[in-house]
């Protein structure tokens, strides 16, 4: 019974660590009385605890590795980006749009980016938003945020906000560099 118990217990878990409910019933069917269960637990509970502790320790090790790899990934991505931006800065400084040598191309592109302070843009609507919140039951949470994509579309036909809040809503240019 002891080997059966531990084998079935192990079989209750699939390869992804998820529970297989049918196996629980199979395990439970091995016991006909509370005394049989307690006898089995007396024999196996310390081993089960060791297995649980070992599994938790392995999970902690995985978390540590994930953190290590995440930090490493961030470092390498930042390094690559910094190198490209540094070289890009140099070609831009000397008014080169791109440079191509030995099949390697360094290029820059500039695009317009909308800068908008959500607090300023939404200020006129605070009362409306608060009134909407008051009408809702307490278990409904209302969150309002600025949709810059929709704001861009709006500004194509009506630039009133640009004129009203020039320091809070304006276009800036961003240059990015690529190395291929």
PDB file of C-alpha atoms in Angstrom:
ATOM      1  CA  UNK A   1       0.000   0.000   0.000  1.00  0.00           C
ATOM      2  CA  UNK A   2       2.822   2.419   0.853  1.00  0.00           C
ATOM      3  CA  UNK A   3       4.392   2.320  -2.614  1.00  0.00           C
ATOM      4  CA  UNK A   4       0.945   2.461  -4.200  1.00  0.00           C
ATOM      5  CA  UNK A   5       0.076   5.532  -2.146  1.00  0.00           C
ATOM      6  CA  UNK A   6       3.165   7.487  -3.103  1.00  0.00           C
ATOM      7  CA  UNK A   7       2.976   6.442  -6.777  1.00  0.00           C
ATOM      8  CA  UNK A   8      -0.668   7.516  -7.046  1.00  0.00           C
ATOM      9  CA  UNK A   9       0.114  10.752  -5.202  1.00  0.00           C
ATOM     10  CA  UNK A  10       2.844  11.511  -7.744  1.00  0.00           C
ATOM     11  CA  UNK A  11       0.429  10.573 -10.566  1.00  0.00           C
ATOM     12  CA  UNK A  12      -2.064  13.193  -9.317  1.00  0.00           C
ATOM     13  CA  UNK A  13       0.155  15.861 -10.872  1.00  0.00           C
ATOM     14  CA  UNK A  14       0.616  16.243 -14.620  1.00  0.00           C
ATOM     15  CA  UNK A  15       3.830  17.328 -16.362  1.00  0.00           C
ATOM     16  CA  UNK A  16       2.894  20.999 -15.926  1.00  0.00           C
ATOM     17  CA  UNK A  17       2.276  20.635 -12.187  1.00  0.00           C
ATOM     18  CA  UNK A  18      -1.515  20.762 -12.511  1.00  0.00           C
ATOM     19  CA  UNK A  19      -3.829  18.489 -10.533  1.00  0.00           C
ATOM     20  CA  UNK A  20      -5.473  15.502 -12.224  1.00  0.00           C
ATOM     21  CA  UNK A  21      -8.797  15.255 -10.301  1.00  0.00           C
ATOM     22  CA  UNK A  22      -9.582  11.644 -11.329  1.00  0.00           C
ATOM     23  CA  UNK A  23      -6.374  10.520  -9.638  1.00  0.00           C
ATOM     24  CA  UNK A  24      -7.493  12.091  -6.340  1.00  0.00           C
ATOM     25  CA  UNK A  25     -10.499   9.796  -6.353  1.00  0.00           C
ATOM     26  CA  UNK A  26      -8.271   6.805  -7.122  1.00  0.00           C
ATOM     27  CA  UNK A  27      -6.036   7.744  -4.193  1.00  0.00           C
ATOM     28  CA  UNK A  28      -9.028   8.211  -1.875  1.00  0.00           C
ATOM     29  CA  UNK A  29     -10.427   4.803  -2.886  1.00  0.00           C
ATOM     30  CA  UNK A  30      -7.338   3.125  -1.380  1.00  0.00           C
ATOM     31  CA  UNK A  31      -8.588   3.986   2.110  1.00  0.00           C
ATOM     32  CA  UNK A  32     -11.690   2.483   3.667  1.00  0.00           C
ATOM     33  CA  UNK A  33     -11.310   3.866   7.161  1.00  0.00           C
ATOM     34  CA  UNK A  34      -9.840   6.861   8.876  1.00  0.00           C
ATOM     35  CA  UNK A  35      -7.393   4.535  10.633  1.00  0.00           C
ATOM     36  CA  UNK A  36      -6.017   3.287   7.282  1.00  0.00           C
ATOM     37  CA  UNK A  37      -5.474   6.873   6.168  1.00  0.00           C
ATOM     38  CA  UNK A  38      -3.772   7.834   9.436  1.00  0.00           C
ATOM     39  CA  UNK A  39      -1.501   4.782   9.286  1.00  0.00           C
ATOM     40  CA  UNK A  40      -0.450   5.712   5.761  1.00  0.00           C
ATOM     41  CA  UNK A  41       0.112   9.342   6.749  1.00  0.00           C
ATOM     42  CA  UNK A  42       2.175   8.225   9.750  1.00  0.00           C
ATOM     43  CA  UNK A  43       4.411   6.389   7.323  1.00  0.00           C
ATOM     44  CA  UNK A  44       4.592   9.000   4.556  1.00  0.00           C
ATOM     45  CA  UNK A  45       3.860  12.463   5.906  1.00  0.00           C
ATOM     46  CA  UNK A  46       7.471  13.377   6.621  1.00  0.00           C
ATOM     47  CA  UNK A  47       8.485  12.271   3.103  1.00  0.00           C
ATOM     48  CA  UNK A  48       5.607  14.271   1.649  1.00  0.00           C
ATOM     49  CA  UNK A  49       6.710  17.336   3.631  1.00  0.00           C
ATOM     50  CA  UNK A  50      10.244  16.927   2.280  1.00  0.00           C
ATOM     51  CA  UNK A  51       8.874  16.735  -1.262  1.00  0.00           C
ATOM     52  CA  UNK A  52       6.735  19.847  -0.744  1.00  0.00           C
ATOM     53  CA  UNK A  53       9.666  21.757   0.767  1.00  0.00           C
ATOM     54  CA  UNK A  54      11.924  20.606  -2.080  1.00  0.00           C
ATOM     55  CA  UNK A  55       9.343  21.746  -4.666  1.00  0.00           C
ATOM     56  CA  UNK A  56       9.046  25.163  -3.002  1.00  0.00           C
ATOM     57  CA  UNK A  57      12.834  25.468  -2.917  1.00  0.00           C
ATOM     58  CA  UNK A  58      13.025  24.627  -6.634  1.00  0.00           C
ATOM     59  CA  UNK A  59      10.358  27.266  -7.345  1.00  0.00           C
ATOM     60  CA  UNK A  60      12.413  29.825  -5.395  1.00  0.00           C
ATOM     61  CA  UNK A  61      15.501  28.856  -7.414  1.00  0.00           C
ATOM     62  CA  UNK A  62      13.483  29.373 -10.601  1.00  0.00           C
ATOM     63  CA  UNK A  63      12.428  32.843  -9.392  1.00  0.00           C
ATOM     64  CA  UNK A  64      16.081  33.691  -8.744  1.00  0.00           C
ATOM     65  CA  UNK A  65      17.081  32.487 -12.199  1.00  0.00           C
ATOM     66  CA  UNK A  66      14.225  34.398 -13.819  1.00  0.00           C
ATOM     67  CA  UNK A  67      15.389  37.538 -12.032  1.00  0.00           C
ATOM     68  CA  UNK A  68      18.977  36.925 -13.106  1.00  0.00           C
ATOM     69  CA  UNK A  69      17.979  36.358 -16.739  1.00  0.00           C
ATOM     70  CA  UNK A  70      15.623  39.346 -16.725  1.00  0.00           C
ATOM     71  CA  UNK A  71      18.391  41.606 -15.441  1.00  0.00           C
ATOM     72  CA  UNK A  72      20.829  40.151 -17.937  1.00  0.00           C
ATOM     73  CA  UNK A  73      18.357  40.637 -20.798  1.00  0.00           C
ATOM     74  CA  UNK A  74      17.778  44.263 -19.772  1.00  0.00           C
ATOM     75  CA  UNK A  75      21.519  44.873 -19.651  1.00  0.00           C
ATOM     76  CA  UNK A  76      22.170  43.420 -23.117  1.00  0.00           C
ATOM     77  CA  UNK A  77      19.228  45.228 -24.711  1.00  0.00           C
ATOM     78  CA  UNK A  78      20.285  48.525 -23.114  1.00  0.00           C
ATOM     79  CA  UNK A  79      23.886  48.011 -24.227  1.00  0.00           C
ATOM     80  CA  UNK A  80      22.861  47.355 -27.849  1.00  0.00           C
ATOM     81  CA  UNK A  81      20.530  50.362 -27.829  1.00  0.00           C
ATOM     82  CA  UNK A  82      23.191  52.621 -26.289  1.00  0.00           C
ATOM     83  CA  UNK A  83      25.792  51.646 -28.876  1.00  0.00           C
ATOM     84  CA  UNK A  84      23.396  52.312 -31.764  1.00  0.00           C
ATOM     85  CA  UNK A  85      22.234  55.613 -30.239  1.00  0.00           C
ATOM     86  CA  UNK A  86      25.811  56.754 -29.637  1.00  0.00           C
ATOM     87  CA  UNK A  87      26.852  56.086 -33.224  1.00  0.00           C
ATOM     88  CA  UNK A  88      23.547  57.562 -34.389  1.00  0.00           C
ATOM     89  CA  UNK A  89      24.192  60.718 -32.423  1.00  0.00           C
ATOM     90  CA  UNK A  90      27.552  61.073 -34.154  1.00  0.00           C
ATOM     91  CA  UNK A  91      26.150  60.721 -37.679  1.00  0.00           C
ATOM     92  CA  UNK A  92      23.315  63.094 -36.846  1.00  0.00           C
ATOM     93  CA  UNK A  93      25.766  65.639 -35.453  1.00  0.00           C
ATOM     94  CA  UNK A  94      27.515  65.701 -38.807  1.00  0.00           C
ATOM     95  CA  UNK A  95      24.202  65.930 -40.700  1.00  0.00           C
ATOM     96  CA  UNK A  96      24.266  62.420 -42.122  1.00  0.00           C
ATOM     97  CA  UNK A  97      20.843  60.776 -42.480  1.00  0.00           C
ATOM     98  CA  UNK A  98      22.368  57.340 -42.954  1.00  0.00           C
ATOM     99  CA  UNK A  99      25.645  55.613 -43.605  1.00  0.00           C
ATOM    100  CA  UNK A 100      26.263  52.333 -45.367  1.00  0.00           C
ATOM    101  CA  UNK A 101      29.539  50.439 -45.377  1.00  0.00           C
ATOM    102  CA  UNK A 102      30.330  46.767 -46.110  1.00  0.00           C
ATOM    103  CA  UNK A 103      26.619  45.887 -46.170  1.00  0.00           C
ATOM    104  CA  UNK A 104      25.984  47.421 -42.750  1.00  0.00           C
ATOM    105  CA  UNK A 105      23.588  50.339 -42.708  1.00  0.00           C
ATOM    106  CA  UNK A 106      23.193  52.887 -39.937  1.00  0.00           C
ATOM    107  CA  UNK A 107      20.177  55.129 -40.392  1.00  0.00           C
ATOM    108  CA  UNK A 108      18.109  57.642 -38.504  1.00  0.00           C
ATOM    109  CA  UNK A 109      14.445  58.509 -38.691  1.00  0.00           C
ATOM    110  CA  UNK A 110      12.565  61.339 -37.093  1.00  0.00           C
ATOM    111  CA  UNK A 111       8.888  61.280 -36.232  1.00  0.00           C
ATOM    112  CA  UNK A 112       6.458  63.624 -34.578  1.00  0.00           C
ATOM    113  CA  UNK A 113       5.224  62.545 -31.145  1.00  0.00           C
ATOM    114  CA  UNK A 114       2.280  64.044 -29.315  1.00  0.00           C
ATOM    115  CA  UNK A 115       3.098  65.081 -25.756  1.00  0.00           C
ATOM    116  CA  UNK A 116       0.027  65.583 -23.593  1.00  0.00           C
ATOM    117  CA  UNK A 117      -0.321  65.994 -19.845  1.00  0.00           C
ATOM    118  CA  UNK A 118      -3.401  63.914 -18.921  1.00  0.00           C
ATOM    119  CA  UNK A 119      -4.026  65.966 -15.772  1.00  0.00           C
ATOM    120  CA  UNK A 120      -4.381  69.162 -17.791  1.00  0.00           C
ATOM    121  CA  UNK A 121      -6.391  67.655 -20.660  1.00  0.00           C
ATOM    122  CA  UNK A 122      -8.832  65.897 -18.319  1.00  0.00           C
ATOM    123  CA  UNK A 123      -9.153  68.746 -15.789  1.00  0.00           C
ATOM    124  CA  UNK A 124     -12.304  70.136 -17.435  1.00  0.00           C
ATOM    125  CA  UNK A 125     -13.952  66.709 -17.126  1.00  0.00           C
ATOM    126  CA  UNK A 126     -13.175  65.974 -13.453  1.00  0.00           C
ATOM    127  CA  UNK A 127     -16.694  66.909 -12.334  1.00  0.00           C
ATOM    128  CA  UNK A 128     -18.323  64.765 -15.032  1.00  0.00           C
ATOM    129  CA  UNK A 129     -16.107  61.802 -14.140  1.00  0.00           C
ATOM    130  CA  UNK A 130     -16.821  62.223 -10.420  1.00  0.00           C
ATOM    131  CA  UNK A 131     -20.586  62.453 -11.081  1.00  0.00           C
ATOM    132  CA  UNK A 132     -20.397  59.220 -13.053  1.00  0.00           C
ATOM    133  CA  UNK A 133     -18.541  57.553 -10.174  1.00  0.00           C
ATOM    134  CA  UNK A 134     -21.221  58.710  -7.726  1.00  0.00           C
ATOM    135  CA  UNK A 135     -23.974  57.140  -9.840  1.00  0.00           C
ATOM    136  CA  UNK A 136     -22.305  53.729  -9.774  1.00  0.00           C
ATOM    137  CA  UNK A 137     -22.592  51.177  -6.976  1.00  0.00           C
ATOM    138  CA  UNK A 138     -19.477  50.848  -4.783  1.00  0.00           C
ATOM    139  CA  UNK A 139     -18.465  47.547  -6.378  1.00  0.00           C
ATOM    140  CA  UNK A 140     -18.039  49.202  -9.794  1.00  0.00           C
ATOM    141  CA  UNK A 141     -14.772  51.055 -10.221  1.00  0.00           C
ATOM    142  CA  UNK A 142     -14.542  53.786 -12.853  1.00  0.00           C
ATOM    143  CA  UNK A 143     -11.128  54.765 -14.130  1.00  0.00           C
ATOM    144  CA  UNK A 144     -10.653  57.536 -16.663  1.00  0.00           C
ATOM    145  CA  UNK A 145      -7.528  57.926 -18.764  1.00  0.00           C
ATOM    146  CA  UNK A 146      -6.340  59.907 -21.747  1.00  0.00           C
ATOM    147  CA  UNK A 147      -6.356  58.099 -25.088  1.00  0.00           C
ATOM    148  CA  UNK A 148      -3.523  59.733 -27.030  1.00  0.00           C
ATOM    149  CA  UNK A 149      -4.466  57.977 -30.274  1.00  0.00           C
ATOM    150  CA  UNK A 150      -7.988  59.397 -30.131  1.00  0.00           C
ATOM    151  CA  UNK A 151      -6.561  62.794 -29.126  1.00  0.00           C
ATOM    152  CA  UNK A 152      -4.310  62.766 -32.214  1.00  0.00           C
ATOM    153  CA  UNK A 153      -7.340  62.082 -34.407  1.00  0.00           C
ATOM    154  CA  UNK A 154      -9.271  64.879 -32.729  1.00  0.00           C
ATOM    155  CA  UNK A 155      -6.400  67.331 -33.236  1.00  0.00           C
ATOM    156  CA  UNK A 156      -6.425  66.649 -36.989  1.00  0.00           C
ATOM    157  CA  UNK A 157      -9.786  68.414 -37.279  1.00  0.00           C
ATOM    158  CA  UNK A 158      -9.777  70.690 -34.234  1.00  0.00           C
ATOM    159  CA  UNK A 159      -6.625  72.225 -32.774  1.00  0.00           C
ATOM    160  CA  UNK A 160      -8.411  74.136 -29.998  1.00  0.00           C
ATOM    161  CA  UNK A 161      -6.678  72.118 -27.276  1.00  0.00           C
ATOM    162  CA  UNK A 162      -3.264  72.869 -28.806  1.00  0.00           C
ATOM    163  CA  UNK A 163      -4.040  76.580 -28.636  1.00  0.00           C
ATOM    164  CA  UNK A 164      -5.585  76.403 -25.150  1.00  0.00           C
ATOM    165  CA  UNK A 165      -2.796  74.410 -23.521  1.00  0.00           C
ATOM    166  CA  UNK A 166       0.390  74.865 -25.594  1.00  0.00           C
ATOM    167  CA  UNK A 167       2.687  73.955 -22.712  1.00  0.00           C
ATOM    168  CA  UNK A 168       0.740  70.778 -21.891  1.00  0.00           C
ATOM    169  CA  UNK A 169      -0.234  69.554 -25.361  1.00  0.00           C
ATOM    170  CA  UNK A 170       2.311  69.861 -28.142  1.00  0.00           C
ATOM    171  CA  UNK A 171       4.184  67.964 -30.796  1.00  0.00           C
ATOM    172  CA  UNK A 172       7.838  67.068 -30.340  1.00  0.00           C
ATOM    173  CA  UNK A 173      10.176  65.278 -32.678  1.00  0.00           C
ATOM    174  CA  UNK A 174      11.914  62.061 -31.735  1.00  0.00           C
ATOM    175  CA  UNK A 175      14.835  60.609 -33.603  1.00  0.00           C
ATOM    176  CA  UNK A 176      15.574  56.931 -33.539  1.00  0.00           C
ATOM    177  CA  UNK A 177      18.485  55.038 -35.020  1.00  0.00           C
ATOM    178  CA  UNK A 178      18.764  51.587 -36.519  1.00  0.00           C
ATOM    179  CA  UNK A 179      21.706  49.426 -37.434  1.00  0.00           C
ATOM    180  CA  UNK A 180      21.117  46.643 -39.961  1.00  0.00           C
TER     181      UNK A 180
END
